[in-house]
Every structure is written in C-alpha cells, then in structure tokens.
Amino acid sequence: MINLGHGADVASMMLKYGKRENILDFSSNINPYIPENIDKYILEGLNLSTKYPDVEYLNLRKNIGNYLDLDYEYIIPGNGASEIIYLLMKVLDGPVGIVNPTFSEYERAAKINNKKVIDLYFGKNFELDINSIKENINKFKSLFICNPNNPSGNVESLIEVLEILKKKNKFLIVDETFMEFVYQNEKYTLVNLIKEYDNLFIIKAITKFFGLPGIRLGYGITSNKNIISKIWEYKEPWTVNSFAENICGYIFKDKKYIERTKNYFRKEIKFMIENLNKIKNIEVFESSTNFILLKLKKYNSSYIKEKLFVEKNILIRDASNFKGLDTSYIRVAVKKREENEVLINALKEILGV
Amino acid sequence: MINLGHGADVASMMLKYGKRENILDFSSNINPYIPENIDKYILEGLNLSTKYPDVEYLNLRKNIGNYLDLDYEYIIPGNGASEIIYLLMKVLDGPVGIVNPTFSEYERAAKINNKKVIDLYFGKNFELDINSIKENINKFKSLFICNPNNPSGNVESLIEVLEILKKKNKFLIVDETFMEFVYQNEKYTLVNLIKEYDNLFIIKAITKFFGLPGIRLGYGITSNKNIISKIWEYKEPWTVNSFAENICGYIFKDKKYIERTKNYFRKEIKFMIENLNKIKNIEVFESSTNFILLKLKKYNSSYIKEKLFVEKNILIRDASNFKGLDTSYIRVAVKKREENEVLINALKEILGV
C-alpha cells in the first residue's frame, strides 16, 4: 500500500520467505544501545499521556534548545525527521535541489507537495562536489544535503556551500540525523551557525543516535522567522506523543551515554571497515557514522540480500534504488560487536576471503 | 505560535494567571479512567520502539479490524484523528461542507489544503437539519458531520443523510470519535454500513474513550478503494508510534472495561445534567456522550472561565469561538464523580441555585 523503498522491510521479507525468529537487522541504521532508565521515563510519560500534549511543546523545545545551546524558538518538534521534511516541502520555495544518492523521503515529500526536484550528485567516492552545486545554482531555490550522507556514510564540511547559497539568496537544508555518531562532529555540524545564517535549516532526530525510532521524535532548527512562522501555520497539532515529550527531559542530559555511544561507534566502525576490507569481491567506502556502503564486484545486491536472509537470517539494505547507485550497492548498519562479527563471517562465507 | 482555539489550554492559562497545581481540567473531553495493565503494555512497546514501526501497520490494522468486525484493508491508522482529517482534506473532492458548530480542525485542515468550505448549521437544539443539507447539496462534494457532535453532545441518526448523499454522488465523512460513549451506540454508528456504502468515511480514535490523548492514535475507515489508495499515496511514514501500535493488541479486547466505561457515562451524564439543571442562569443541553454544552443566561463565557480558573482552579472550555455559537456558551467534560461534584458546586456558587 505504501511503497517507500526503505530499509526496514522485515515484514515484507517474511511475507516472501516465511516467518522467522531473531532476524539480525542490518538494514536499519539504529544505535543498538538505548539510554539507561528509559523504562522509568516511559512510565512517567504514561501519566502524561492521559492529557493532550502541549500543542506548542514549550518544555520539549526548551529541552532540545538546552541540548544544542540554542533559543527554544528556533526549535520545531516533529513526528520523527519525516514530519519536518514534509513540512519543509510545504513551506520552502522551489525548485528543490537534492544531492544524491540520499534518503528517498526528500524526493517523495517534494513530489507530494508539487515541488520540482533538481537532482544533483555527490562526486567521486561520494565526496561533496562544490562545482556541481555552483554550476546548477540557478536551477533551485532550496538545497537538501544529508550530512553525514545516507547511504554513503561520508561527512562533509558544508560551510562553503552555506556561504555560496547565502550570497545567492538560496536556502540550505542539512539533515544531520546521523551527525552525533561522528567523532569530533563539532567540526562538521552547522548547529552553531544557526543564529548567524538565516538561510540555514537543520533536521535532527533522536531516532538513530538514541536508538528509538519507534518513539517518533525529530526536530527542525532554524533562525529564519519567516520559515518558523510558516511551519507553525501548516503544522498539524499534537504530532509528538507524550512519551517522546517526556524522555526529552532526560536523554539529552545523559552526557555519559552520549560520550560512550560516540566512542563505541568510533572504535566499531574502524573494526568493521578493517574486517570488511579483508573480504573478497567488495569495495568498502569509508564511513564516519554508524553504517557502511559496500559495492559488490561480482554479485548483485538482490542476490546477496536474499542469500543473507535465507541462509543466515540477516537482513541488509539493498541500496540499488538510491538515485545514482545501481544493483552493485548494499548498505549495512554497525551494530553490537557480536552481531557485527556474525555479519562479517557470513559475508566472508558468501563472498570469499 | 500555533493557534487552534482548542480546549486544552492549561499552559496558556497558567502563563496568564500564574503557575498552579492540580487544576481540574473540564475543558478536554477525555475519559478519566484508562484500561487496566496499560503500564505493562507500554513497557512492552518500549522494546518495539527500538525498531521502526511497520510502515504499513498490518498488525495494528488487523487489531482495529477485529474490534470493528471489518476487513483490515478498510482501516487507515493515524497520529490521532487529526492526521486522518488532514489526509482527507488532501484527497477528497471539494468544496467541503461542514455542519457547525463543530470541531475546528475540519476547517483548518480544509483551508491549509486550499479546499473551499461551505458552512452548514445544526438546527434547533443542535438537532440535525436535513432540509438545510438538501437545500445546500449542490454546493459541496463532501460533507463532514461530527456524531455525537462536539461541542453540542447530541447524537443523530445519519442514515437518511448517507442515502441522500449517495444518490447525489457525494461523500459523507462522519467523525465518530465520541460514539463509544453513547449508550446503545449500535443504533447510531455507521460502522456497519462501511462495506455497503462506498461514499462513507468514518473517523475514530482511542484518544477520548480509552482516555489516552497523549499516545496519539486515530484511524479512518472506508471501503472506497480510490480514497484508500489516495490516502496511502499521501500518507507520511511511521506517524503512529510503537506504544500506540502495541496497546492495540490489548485494549480493544478488554470488553469489561468497555462496558464499564459505557455504563459509567450513561449514569454520570444523567447525574450531571440533573444537577446542572438545578443551577440558575444556565441552559443545559441534552448530551449522549461525555461532555455537556451550557448556555449562560447572565454572564459571558470568558468571565465564567476566568472566575472558575482563578477562584476554583477549574478549567472549562469557552465555547464562544465555535462557528455558530457566541459568548454565552461554555462546554464542560464529564469526569470522575467527585470531580463533577466540585464543578457543580463551583457553578452553583458562582451562578446561584
């Protein structure tokens, strides 16, 4: 009924290949470790859920504002990053440039809202191609870049792009959903430039880093008053539930958890890349975040996806439907060490060492 | 930032009059009793929330389908009734008729989606005015009726309207969010006609009856395949969170709770109306659901709202901003007996006996 071409298709794979237990899901890029005491905060949220959430989410926005050291008025809460993406496509000026290959919801949201899409592409090894942005700059009014990019995993410095767009009166939207996984992300995030640049909008979420996609909390950040007021004008009421509202009083203050997570992924991505590089018939792309893009040299993506699922109970992301990629690409998440070892061994068996 | 003119404005009242504890909120029409063991189901949902919800919500739709004895394909889950209302305004043919006074989100959603609104009105004592619908039938393509209606509380038989609209190739949308509170609601609900009439769409939610507005779960029901597929085409992904998804495996099966709730409100609404009728300077409208509309004969609604808040720590709904009402109307919810007594005594003191 809804065809998004996303990773989390455990249900549809089971429909095809039969019901299975304990599938190792490497297709979703989710931190496998959630913050401590979440159960306590969730039960606290249950009491709140007998009332409507505050339609303006004042406390929630203040908690996020404190986390980012920003004025709460710059924060727009949403039902995951996706609500923010759809709201943006309602209020932004088009045409909308999208740098591919990337998260498919930008394009879907643009099309649903009748916005013309201008496809741009990352360069060699998925590095940012400033020239292509410069060359195409008159074709779009707003530009979407995912940073670190999904599915390629690279993180880029976007200050030059921001400056170029500013000069041309264009709007930059950066999806930093995966930014917190990046070691020394302060070098790459544009959050600290929000006040200074009113042509900047950042999308974030607790989905990936805090490991809670099912709780549905994302947020948008901008100092552009026109965009803020337009979004509130179009925003549907109460889209963030009481559980999400409540945990934000806690998780952002858990500095230990945040540090531990960053350190874990720094170490683990290195381990994964080293070991994946020992496997035959694949090219491994460098990643700064919690997933890795792989290029298959011999088999195609659907064959490997099926083989891993049927024979190894492992689900990976067939990345062939990302614009700009093809049937030689797959994407795998970085999970717990023992799970990552299972994946590496399975790929070794199938692809050779 | 967002101005909906709804009831749940505890936060804005406290901004105006100072922070307060233990406010008795009669402005939101929520069942004060939630199903048993909800905490257990919520914690179960926490495990699920570490994964993305099923984007097609197959289990959720089956649970709702079983509850209503309908094919799950007829069910569209949403983030509260409001997501369903906004989706409808995207996909329905306009102009859209709305029978007033009623829930303001229909109009807001219509306007945001550039749908022309045709205002119709209930008749004397807020009874359904079939003639007004017949007279205006060529002006709209789709008609919204809330049944029981918010804020008037009356429940109506809509079969004749459904028939008239069917003959004229028009679509009927009935918001049955409050239907479960009605004693012998099987006489009024159109759920059993969903299969037979493809010009019918019903909106429901667990918000009010199951007392959980903060969990955010509503749903739409129709057998119209064209509308179903259009809605899925426009629907944003993962708007229902894992906690809402999970409790639906339980609450609809809790027949004892459902019966107890129905019986409680049947008895309590009678108690409330009897006692409100003893108070001077108000007219009490009959209600079949969990709230009551009152017409003030002497004071205006904002004065009484302020007086109850400041002097009695009670929040009521100033109903003056419902289209077709004026500053003589207020609305109160039916809550627990001891709370209802506090309200009645406060009104007695202020208005006289």
XYZ file of C-alpha atoms in Angstrom:
706
model
C 0.000 0.000 0.000
C 2.807 2.403 0.878
C 5.965 1.888 -1.083
C 8.878 3.846 0.265
C 11.762 1.614 -0.728
C 13.302 1.894 2.710
C 15.407 -0.472 4.689
C 13.073 -1.647 7.375
C 11.294 -4.297 5.374
C 11.497 -7.248 7.758
C 7.726 -7.699 7.389
C 7.779 -7.847 3.593
C 10.790 -10.214 3.566
C 8.931 -12.554 5.911
C 5.869 -12.414 3.681
C 8.098 -13.562 0.829
C 10.312 -16.101 2.591
C 8.181 -17.181 5.552
C 8.075 -16.139 9.174
C 11.372 -16.178 11.040
C 12.624 -15.512 14.533
C 15.636 -13.444 15.616
C 16.444 -11.840 12.323
C 19.617 -9.760 12.553
C 18.527 -6.467 11.019
C 21.480 -4.647 9.440
C 19.143 -2.724 7.153
C 18.123 -0.025 9.693
C 20.820 2.375 10.910
C 19.885 2.418 14.565
C 22.138 2.579 17.628
C 21.625 -0.825 19.332
C 22.204 0.714 22.782
C 19.438 2.891 24.253
C 19.916 5.310 27.190
C 19.609 3.909 30.718
C 16.395 4.187 32.742
C 14.289 4.692 29.641
C 11.639 2.390 31.138
C 11.284 4.782 34.090
C 10.868 7.800 31.833
C 8.428 5.940 29.626
C 6.178 5.052 32.565
C 6.311 8.686 33.653
C 5.135 9.525 30.132
C 2.145 7.227 30.605
C 0.738 9.574 33.257
C 1.180 12.459 30.874
C -0.494 10.544 28.063
C -3.877 10.866 29.789
C -3.747 14.527 28.789
C -3.167 16.163 25.436
C 0.464 17.135 24.858
C 1.122 20.883 24.973
C 0.300 21.876 21.400
C 3.248 24.304 21.384
C 5.615 21.793 23.078
C 7.249 24.519 25.136
C 9.095 22.202 27.549
C 10.131 19.867 24.784
C 11.548 22.730 22.728
C 13.352 24.113 25.780
C 14.937 20.722 26.470
C 16.159 20.494 22.882
C 17.268 24.134 22.977
C 19.338 23.475 26.092
C 20.909 20.407 24.479
C 22.007 22.435 21.453
C 22.616 25.694 23.324
C 20.051 27.467 21.168
C 16.959 29.600 21.725
C 13.920 27.319 22.013
C 12.076 29.444 19.478
C 14.413 28.077 16.827
C 13.212 24.520 17.503
C 10.278 22.876 15.713
C 9.383 19.437 17.084
C 8.121 16.725 14.760
C 6.950 13.148 14.473
C 10.419 11.921 13.515
C 12.572 13.747 10.990
C 9.949 12.842 8.402
C 7.302 15.277 9.678
C 9.912 18.046 9.447
C 10.848 17.040 5.897
C 7.191 17.081 4.795
C 6.557 20.430 6.479
C 9.616 21.909 4.782
C 8.396 20.802 1.381
C 5.128 22.637 2.068
C 6.730 25.952 3.041
C 10.041 26.212 1.164
C 10.448 27.917 -2.157
C 11.050 25.516 -5.035
C 12.546 24.125 -7.152
C 14.299 21.980 -4.599
C 17.801 20.667 -5.220
C 18.642 17.268 -3.724
C 22.189 15.871 -3.617
C 22.070 12.143 -4.478
C 22.324 9.299 -3.681
C 20.409 10.080 -0.499
C 17.383 9.455 1.735
C 14.370 8.991 -0.547
C 11.861 10.884 1.605
C 13.134 14.288 0.426
C 12.032 13.463 -3.094
C 8.744 11.826 -2.059
C 7.842 14.813 0.154
C 8.745 17.244 -2.645
C 6.605 15.427 -5.183
C 3.595 15.120 -2.863
C 3.797 18.880 -2.380
C 4.193 19.587 -6.095
C 7.719 20.896 -5.773
C 10.007 20.499 -8.762
C 13.129 18.477 -7.892
C 16.584 19.204 -9.313
C 18.848 16.187 -8.905
C 22.471 16.881 -8.056
C 25.052 14.226 -7.245
C 27.962 13.678 -4.913
C 31.331 13.338 -6.687
C 33.997 10.652 -6.642
C 33.775 8.414 -3.569
C 30.649 10.370 -2.684
C 32.611 13.457 -1.722
C 30.855 16.803 -1.937
C 31.081 18.262 -5.452
C 31.108 22.017 -4.924
C 31.439 22.667 -8.638
C 28.255 20.829 -9.451
C 26.437 22.952 -6.871
C 27.881 26.148 -8.346
C 27.032 25.106 -11.883
C 23.432 24.311 -11.020
C 22.814 27.064 -8.508
C 20.357 28.993 -10.649
C 18.149 25.940 -11.071
C 16.977 25.644 -7.449
C 15.819 27.867 -4.602
C 16.477 25.409 -1.752
C 19.065 22.667 -1.460
C 18.866 19.443 0.596
C 22.077 17.752 1.750
C 22.226 14.848 4.187
C 25.365 15.103 6.357
C 26.713 12.525 7.114
C 25.046 11.276 3.997
C 22.818 8.226 3.921
C 23.703 5.774 2.340
C 27.330 6.759 1.663
C 28.368 7.477 5.260
C 30.727 10.370 4.452
C 30.651 13.579 6.455
C 31.483 16.880 4.775
C 32.273 20.429 5.748
C 29.394 22.464 4.339
C 30.413 25.977 5.340
C 31.493 26.912 1.845
C 28.175 25.680 0.406
C 26.300 27.665 3.045
C 28.254 30.800 2.123
C 27.722 30.349 -1.597
C 23.986 29.829 -1.122
C 23.737 32.791 1.234
C 25.216 35.068 -1.389
C 22.747 33.842 -3.972
C 19.775 34.115 -1.601
C 19.200 30.368 -1.547
C 18.199 28.165 1.344
C 20.286 25.233 2.643
C 18.670 22.316 4.441
C 21.087 19.938 6.132
C 19.821 16.645 7.507
C 22.131 15.987 10.476
C 20.221 12.943 11.700
C 23.472 10.937 11.808
C 25.779 13.757 12.928
C 26.030 12.731 16.581
C 27.671 9.439 15.606
C 30.585 11.352 14.059
C 33.724 11.565 16.187
C 34.558 15.255 16.642
C 31.276 16.210 14.992
C 31.764 19.790 16.217
C 33.981 20.202 13.142
C 31.100 19.372 10.812
C 27.790 20.314 12.397
C 26.294 23.626 11.344
C 24.175 23.943 14.507
C 26.466 26.654 15.849
C 25.828 28.720 12.697
C 22.031 28.674 13.020
C 21.863 32.131 14.597
C 24.224 33.695 12.110
C 22.749 32.265 8.892
C 19.053 32.719 8.285
C 19.275 30.680 5.076
C 20.012 27.512 7.061
C 17.696 24.789 8.324
C 18.929 21.687 10.156
C 16.962 18.467 10.560
C 17.706 16.225 13.528
C 16.048 13.317 15.350
C 16.507 11.071 18.340
C 15.618 8.101 16.104
C 19.119 6.950 15.150
C 21.579 8.088 17.807
C 19.392 7.392 20.842
C 18.190 4.153 19.263
C 14.462 4.877 19.482
C 12.859 5.028 16.039
C 9.513 3.806 17.387
C 9.102 6.738 19.784
C 8.920 9.175 16.850
C 10.770 12.338 17.654
C 12.571 14.593 15.248
C 13.077 18.327 15.147
C 13.934 21.150 12.833
C 16.199 24.094 13.671
C 16.327 27.493 12.032
C 16.552 31.155 12.985
C 14.578 32.163 9.898
C 11.444 33.728 11.355
C 9.515 33.532 8.117
C 10.085 29.780 7.810
C 9.338 29.220 11.520
C 6.005 31.008 11.318
C 5.034 29.323 8.042
C 5.779 25.901 9.503
C 3.628 26.562 12.571
C 0.896 27.763 10.271
C 0.874 24.418 8.444
C 1.791 22.110 11.309
C -0.802 19.528 12.380
C -1.495 19.552 16.127
C -0.111 17.064 18.733
C 2.049 15.058 16.345
C 4.608 14.313 19.078
C 3.355 11.879 21.719
C 3.707 12.207 25.491
C 6.400 9.525 25.764
C 8.693 11.332 23.343
C 7.862 14.629 25.031
C 8.789 13.249 28.435
C 12.079 11.450 27.688
C 13.496 14.682 26.289
C 13.721 15.911 29.858
C 16.348 13.200 30.427
C 18.189 11.741 27.460
C 19.857 14.930 26.280
C 21.375 15.432 29.731
C 22.901 11.943 29.777
C 26.390 13.060 28.776
C 27.904 9.721 29.794
C 25.662 7.808 27.427
C 26.335 10.272 24.630
C 30.118 10.030 25.069
C 30.023 6.240 25.407
C 27.996 5.969 22.192
C 30.333 8.222 20.232
C 33.360 6.285 21.449
C 31.736 2.954 20.706
C 30.980 3.843 17.101
C 34.385 5.398 16.528
C 36.032 2.126 17.547
C 33.448 -0.152 15.985
C 33.323 1.489 12.560
C 37.100 1.072 12.405
C 36.779 -2.607 13.319
C 34.039 -3.140 10.731
C 35.880 -1.405 7.907
C 39.125 -3.250 8.640
C 37.382 -6.589 8.591
C 35.148 -5.866 5.620
C 38.274 -4.866 3.707
C 39.590 -8.400 4.152
C 36.616 -9.800 2.255
C 36.890 -10.548 -1.455
C 34.661 -9.072 -4.148
C 33.586 -5.954 -2.347
C 34.679 -2.352 -2.221
C 34.234 -0.723 1.188
C 33.533 3.015 1.383
C 34.911 4.979 4.305
C 32.240 5.993 6.802
C 32.147 8.483 9.667
C 28.886 7.288 11.079
C 27.009 4.114 12.012
C 26.572 2.413 8.647
C 28.740 1.420 5.695
C 28.118 1.395 1.971
C 29.569 -1.555 0.072
C 29.985 -2.100 -3.662
C 29.722 -5.679 -4.798
C 32.188 -6.572 -7.532
C 30.749 -9.921 -8.577
C 27.179 -10.468 -7.393
C 24.209 -8.174 -7.451
C 22.544 -6.633 -4.455
C 19.265 -8.551 -4.539
C 21.081 -11.892 -4.790
C 23.257 -11.114 -1.768
C 20.302 -9.720 0.181
C 18.264 -12.857 -0.449
C 21.161 -15.188 0.297
C 21.944 -13.466 3.612
C 18.292 -13.562 4.596
C 17.515 -17.114 3.619
C 20.775 -18.734 4.669
C 21.981 -16.521 7.503
C 18.857 -14.855 8.892
C 20.478 -11.487 8.230
C 18.693 -8.537 6.645
C 20.761 -5.931 4.804
C 19.766 -2.887 2.759
C 19.705 -3.412 -0.976
C 20.942 0.082 -1.937
C 20.224 -0.237 -5.651
C 17.146 2.003 -5.533
C 19.053 5.056 -4.299
C 19.228 7.515 -7.186
C 22.741 7.362 -8.611
C 23.524 3.893 -7.294
C 22.901 0.579 -9.042
C 22.483 -3.133 -8.338
C 26.062 -3.427 -7.098
C 25.454 -1.498 -3.878
C 24.390 -2.692 -0.436
C 24.387 -0.882 2.908
C 24.967 -2.398 6.338
C 24.490 -0.894 9.787
C 27.073 -1.033 12.579
C 25.510 -2.944 15.445
C 26.815 -4.689 18.568
C 30.268 -6.294 18.248
C 28.979 -9.864 18.392
C 26.358 -9.096 15.741
C 28.878 -7.356 13.517
C 31.057 -10.461 13.711
C 28.152 -12.608 12.575
C 27.672 -10.349 9.551
C 31.372 -10.280 8.696
C 31.616 -14.064 8.885
C 28.507 -14.502 6.772
C 29.870 -12.150 4.100
C 33.212 -13.949 4.217
C 31.491 -17.253 3.576
C 29.406 -15.930 0.723
C 31.932 -13.652 -0.957
C 35.222 -15.321 -0.081
C 38.341 -14.098 1.743
C 2.814 30.127 17.570
C 0.030 27.661 16.789
C -3.436 28.958 17.446
C -6.082 26.286 17.286
C -8.651 27.655 19.704
C -8.990 24.279 21.386
C -9.832 23.353 24.901
C -6.562 22.077 26.243
C -5.040 25.413 27.112
C -3.847 24.768 30.657
C -0.393 26.059 29.661
C -1.652 29.347 28.233
C -3.977 29.921 31.213
C -1.043 29.433 33.574
C 1.047 31.872 31.545
C -1.719 34.414 32.057
C -2.676 33.717 35.667
C 0.451 32.141 37.124
C 1.529 28.554 37.693
C -0.900 26.336 39.567
C -1.059 22.793 40.830
C -3.892 20.287 40.486
C -6.035 22.153 38.049
C -9.299 20.336 37.400
C -9.434 20.255 33.617
C -13.033 20.127 32.382
C -12.005 21.601 29.036
C -10.750 18.338 27.467
C -13.331 15.606 26.801
C -11.275 12.653 27.950
C -12.390 9.520 29.807
C -10.699 9.828 33.237
C -10.418 6.020 33.515
C -7.805 4.251 31.374
C -7.779 0.481 30.673
C -6.070 -1.786 33.217
C -2.491 -3.016 32.749
C -1.651 -0.204 30.375
C 1.740 0.158 32.080
C 2.567 -3.426 31.144
C 1.628 -2.900 27.505
C 3.522 0.363 27.394
C 6.732 -1.268 28.624
C 6.255 -3.976 26.012
C 6.020 -1.161 23.471
C 9.394 0.154 24.660
C 11.094 -2.970 23.290
C 9.351 -2.432 19.988
C 10.345 1.223 19.920
C 13.981 0.271 19.258
C 12.813 -0.689 15.776
C 10.862 1.263 13.187
C 7.128 0.582 13.303
C 5.807 -1.469 10.383
C 5.216 1.241 7.796
C 2.006 -0.495 6.687
C 0.855 -1.185 10.277
C -0.519 -4.584 9.347
C -0.983 -5.890 12.904
C -2.376 -2.603 14.097
C -4.923 -2.526 11.290
C -5.873 -6.150 11.954
C -6.441 -5.386 15.635
C -8.702 -2.472 14.754
C -10.411 -4.544 12.054
C -11.184 -7.273 14.579
C -12.556 -4.726 17.029
C -14.952 -3.340 14.427
C -15.550 -6.628 12.612
C -14.234 -5.146 9.374
C -11.619 -6.061 6.789
C -8.264 -4.604 7.862
C -7.796 -3.113 4.403
C -10.560 -0.646 5.236
C -8.532 0.747 8.157
C -6.079 3.650 7.863
C -4.126 4.314 11.067
C -3.178 7.858 12.013
C -1.475 10.065 14.559
C -4.761 10.821 16.330
C -7.935 11.642 14.452
C -6.172 14.801 13.312
C -3.798 13.049 10.888
C -6.827 11.393 9.300
C -8.657 14.727 8.997
C -5.650 16.365 7.323
C -5.173 13.426 4.953
C -8.837 13.557 3.990
C -8.610 17.234 3.141
C -5.712 16.394 0.806
C -7.542 13.663 -1.101
C -11.270 14.487 -1.017
C -13.062 16.396 -3.704
C -14.090 19.892 -2.639
C -15.885 22.071 -1.830
C -16.244 20.586 1.624
C -19.430 21.073 3.626
C -19.055 21.286 7.403
C -22.007 21.171 9.807
C -21.443 23.747 12.594
C -20.854 24.383 15.414
C -18.204 21.677 15.429
C -14.554 20.665 15.886
C -12.425 23.434 14.358
C -9.780 21.168 12.818
C -12.001 20.276 9.846
C -11.968 23.888 8.745
C -8.285 24.446 9.497
C -7.314 21.296 7.561
C -9.543 22.317 4.640
C -8.034 25.785 4.449
C -4.437 24.548 4.685
C -5.201 22.280 1.753
C -6.919 25.012 -0.242
C -10.343 23.425 -0.084
C -13.341 25.698 -0.216
C -15.542 25.336 2.881
C -19.345 25.518 2.801
C -20.708 26.193 6.282
C -23.914 24.423 7.221
C -25.514 24.508 10.649
C -27.333 22.214 13.019
C -30.955 23.222 13.685
C -32.876 23.955 16.845
C -31.229 22.467 19.954
C -28.435 21.388 17.636
C -30.542 18.686 16.045
C -29.661 17.596 12.532
C -31.301 19.840 9.928
C -31.893 17.564 6.953
C -33.539 20.339 4.979
C -30.500 22.555 5.179
C -28.397 19.679 3.824
C -30.858 19.095 0.985
C -31.008 22.791 0.147
C -27.239 23.144 0.000
C -26.403 19.786 -1.536
C -25.204 21.172 -4.844
C -22.696 23.435 -3.147
C -20.376 20.735 -1.791
C -18.813 17.443 -2.902
C -18.004 16.083 0.572
C -19.772 16.657 3.876
C -18.267 16.499 7.395
C -20.528 15.712 10.361
C -19.291 15.022 13.860
C -21.552 12.434 15.570
C -22.029 12.762 18.526
C -21.256 16.356 17.771
C -18.604 18.324 19.592
C -19.455 20.710 21.330
C -23.226 20.090 21.398
C -23.151 16.473 22.593
C -26.169 15.295 20.576
C -26.086 12.044 18.626
C -28.055 11.712 15.411
C -29.169 9.009 13.042
C -27.368 9.796 9.800
C -28.673 7.032 7.552
C -31.007 9.349 5.667
C -28.166 11.813 5.044
C -25.957 8.978 3.840
C -28.685 7.856 1.413
C -29.327 11.361 0.105
C -25.616 11.936 -0.474
C -25.204 8.535 -2.112
C -27.892 9.368 -4.656
C -26.187 12.647 -5.464
C -22.726 11.069 -5.698
C -21.433 12.965 -2.668
C -19.135 11.760 0.063
C -20.069 11.670 3.766
C -17.404 11.872 6.467
C -18.623 11.108 9.966
C -16.349 11.782 12.925
C -17.381 9.120 15.446
C -14.613 9.929 17.916
C -17.173 10.176 20.735
C -19.504 7.401 19.541
C -18.333 4.736 22.003
C -19.522 6.841 24.927
C -23.111 6.656 23.632
C -25.331 4.110 25.340
C -26.694 1.783 22.647
C -24.401 3.354 20.092
C -25.165 0.498 17.722
C -28.303 2.483 16.820
C -26.228 5.433 15.653
C -22.833 4.279 14.412
C -22.452 3.863 10.667
C -19.518 1.434 11.009
C -21.749 -1.476 9.993
C -22.585 0.330 6.735
C -18.974 0.820 5.671
C -18.989 -2.170 3.331
C -22.283 -1.282 1.727
C -21.693 2.447 1.144
C -18.559 3.469 -0.681
C -19.409 7.154 -0.202
C -18.837 6.847 3.541
C -15.728 7.555 5.635
C -15.660 7.254 9.424
C -13.060 8.867 11.696
C -12.342 7.278 15.068
C -9.639 7.461 17.738
C -8.631 5.915 21.036
C -7.951 9.433 22.352
C -11.273 10.107 24.081
C -12.907 6.816 25.003
C -9.756 4.995 26.131
C -8.533 8.152 27.853
C -5.153 8.350 26.122
C -4.822 11.518 24.042
C -1.050 11.623 24.548
C -0.466 8.238 22.898
C -1.740 9.595 19.568
C -3.826 7.003 17.802
C -6.714 7.607 15.488
C -7.963 5.792 12.423
C -10.066 6.218 9.342
C -12.456 3.634 7.921
C -13.791 3.360 4.405
C -14.412 0.725 1.752
C -13.790 3.255 -1.021
C -10.715 1.863 -2.777
C -9.965 5.088 -4.573
C -9.847 7.060 -1.316
C -7.831 4.325 0.428
C -5.166 4.286 -2.248
C -5.011 8.065 -2.495
C -4.548 8.336 1.271
C -1.683 5.822 1.261
C -0.144 7.734 -1.584
C -0.065 10.928 0.500
C 0.486 9.425 3.938
C 3.731 10.273 5.739
C 5.599 7.215 7.034
C 5.676 5.924 10.662
C 3.296 8.506 12.092
C 1.959 6.047 14.694
C 4.458 5.231 17.437
C 5.302 1.782 18.823
C 3.432 2.320 22.097
C 0.172 3.055 20.318
C 0.830 0.180 17.926
C 1.352 -2.229 20.795
C -1.567 -1.365 23.086
C -3.969 -2.023 20.231
C -3.262 -5.705 20.718
C -4.970 -5.408 24.113
C -7.339 -2.529 24.750
C -9.908 -3.401 22.092
C -10.275 -6.868 23.585
C -10.983 -5.520 27.067
C -14.762 -5.903 26.844
C -15.192 -5.435 30.598
C -13.501 -2.058 30.530
C -15.516 -1.009 27.503
C -18.827 -1.998 29.119
C -17.883 -0.425 32.459
C -16.995 2.833 30.704
C -20.229 2.954 28.743
C -22.265 2.272 31.889
C -20.352 4.832 33.882
C -21.002 7.624 31.409
C -24.640 6.683 30.953
C -25.189 7.081 34.679
C -22.868 10.046 35.140
C -24.173 12.168 32.306
C -27.647 11.779 33.834
C -26.314 12.831 37.230
C -24.516 15.837 35.737
C -27.483 17.052 33.707
C -29.884 16.680 36.635
C -27.611 18.678 38.883
C -26.664 21.300 36.327
C -30.370 21.839 35.708
C -30.744 22.910 39.318
C -28.334 25.800 38.793
C -29.641 29.272 37.993
C -28.780 31.303 34.917
C -27.798 28.439 32.634
C -29.490 26.376 29.973
C -28.290 22.760 29.839
C -28.309 20.923 26.503
C -29.016 17.212 26.477
C -25.935 15.116 25.754
C -25.420 11.488 24.776
C -21.700 11.493 25.305
C -19.034 12.619 27.791
C -19.399 16.390 27.720
C -22.160 18.960 28.052
C -22.814 22.272 26.351
C -24.184 25.039 28.572
C -25.682 28.410 27.642
C -25.091 31.170 30.144
C -28.084 33.460 30.585
C -26.412 36.239 32.553
C -22.623 36.200 32.334
C -20.356 35.717 29.378
C -18.149 32.731 28.741
C -14.765 34.392 29.250
C -15.859 35.860 32.587
C -17.043 32.479 33.892
C -13.957 30.722 32.529
C -11.654 33.180 34.273
C -13.633 33.111 37.518
C -13.606 29.290 37.662
C -9.890 29.220 36.944
C -8.785 31.924 39.323
C -11.130 31.180 42.210
C -11.766 27.467 41.865
C -8.758 26.071 39.998
C -11.159 24.676 37.385
C -10.601 24.938 33.647
C -13.634 24.845 31.344
C -13.985 25.317 27.604
C -15.043 28.769 26.497
C -17.180 27.651 23.538
C -17.657 31.114 22.039
C -15.216 30.522 19.185
C -17.182 27.617 17.712
C -18.772 28.844 14.485
C -22.465 29.445 15.175
C -22.058 29.865 18.940
C -21.396 33.082 20.832
C -20.044 34.356 24.140
C -22.905 32.751 26.074
C -21.662 29.176 25.550
C -19.331 27.046 27.631
C -18.599 23.306 27.469
C -17.713 21.004 30.343
C -16.449 17.421 30.317
C -17.896 14.610 32.408
C -15.149 13.406 34.722
C -14.992 11.335 37.910
C -17.980 11.712 40.281
C -16.022 13.571 42.957
C -14.609 15.962 40.341
C -18.020 16.528 38.771
C -19.351 17.442 42.206
C -16.609 20.030 42.632
C -17.598 21.593 39.308
C -21.305 21.565 40.108
C -20.722 23.203 43.493
C -18.441 25.815 41.971
C -21.037 26.672 39.328
C -23.739 26.813 41.999
C -21.699 29.306 43.990
C -20.962 31.498 41.018
C -24.296 31.310 39.199
C -26.716 30.744 42.070
C -29.233 27.974 42.797
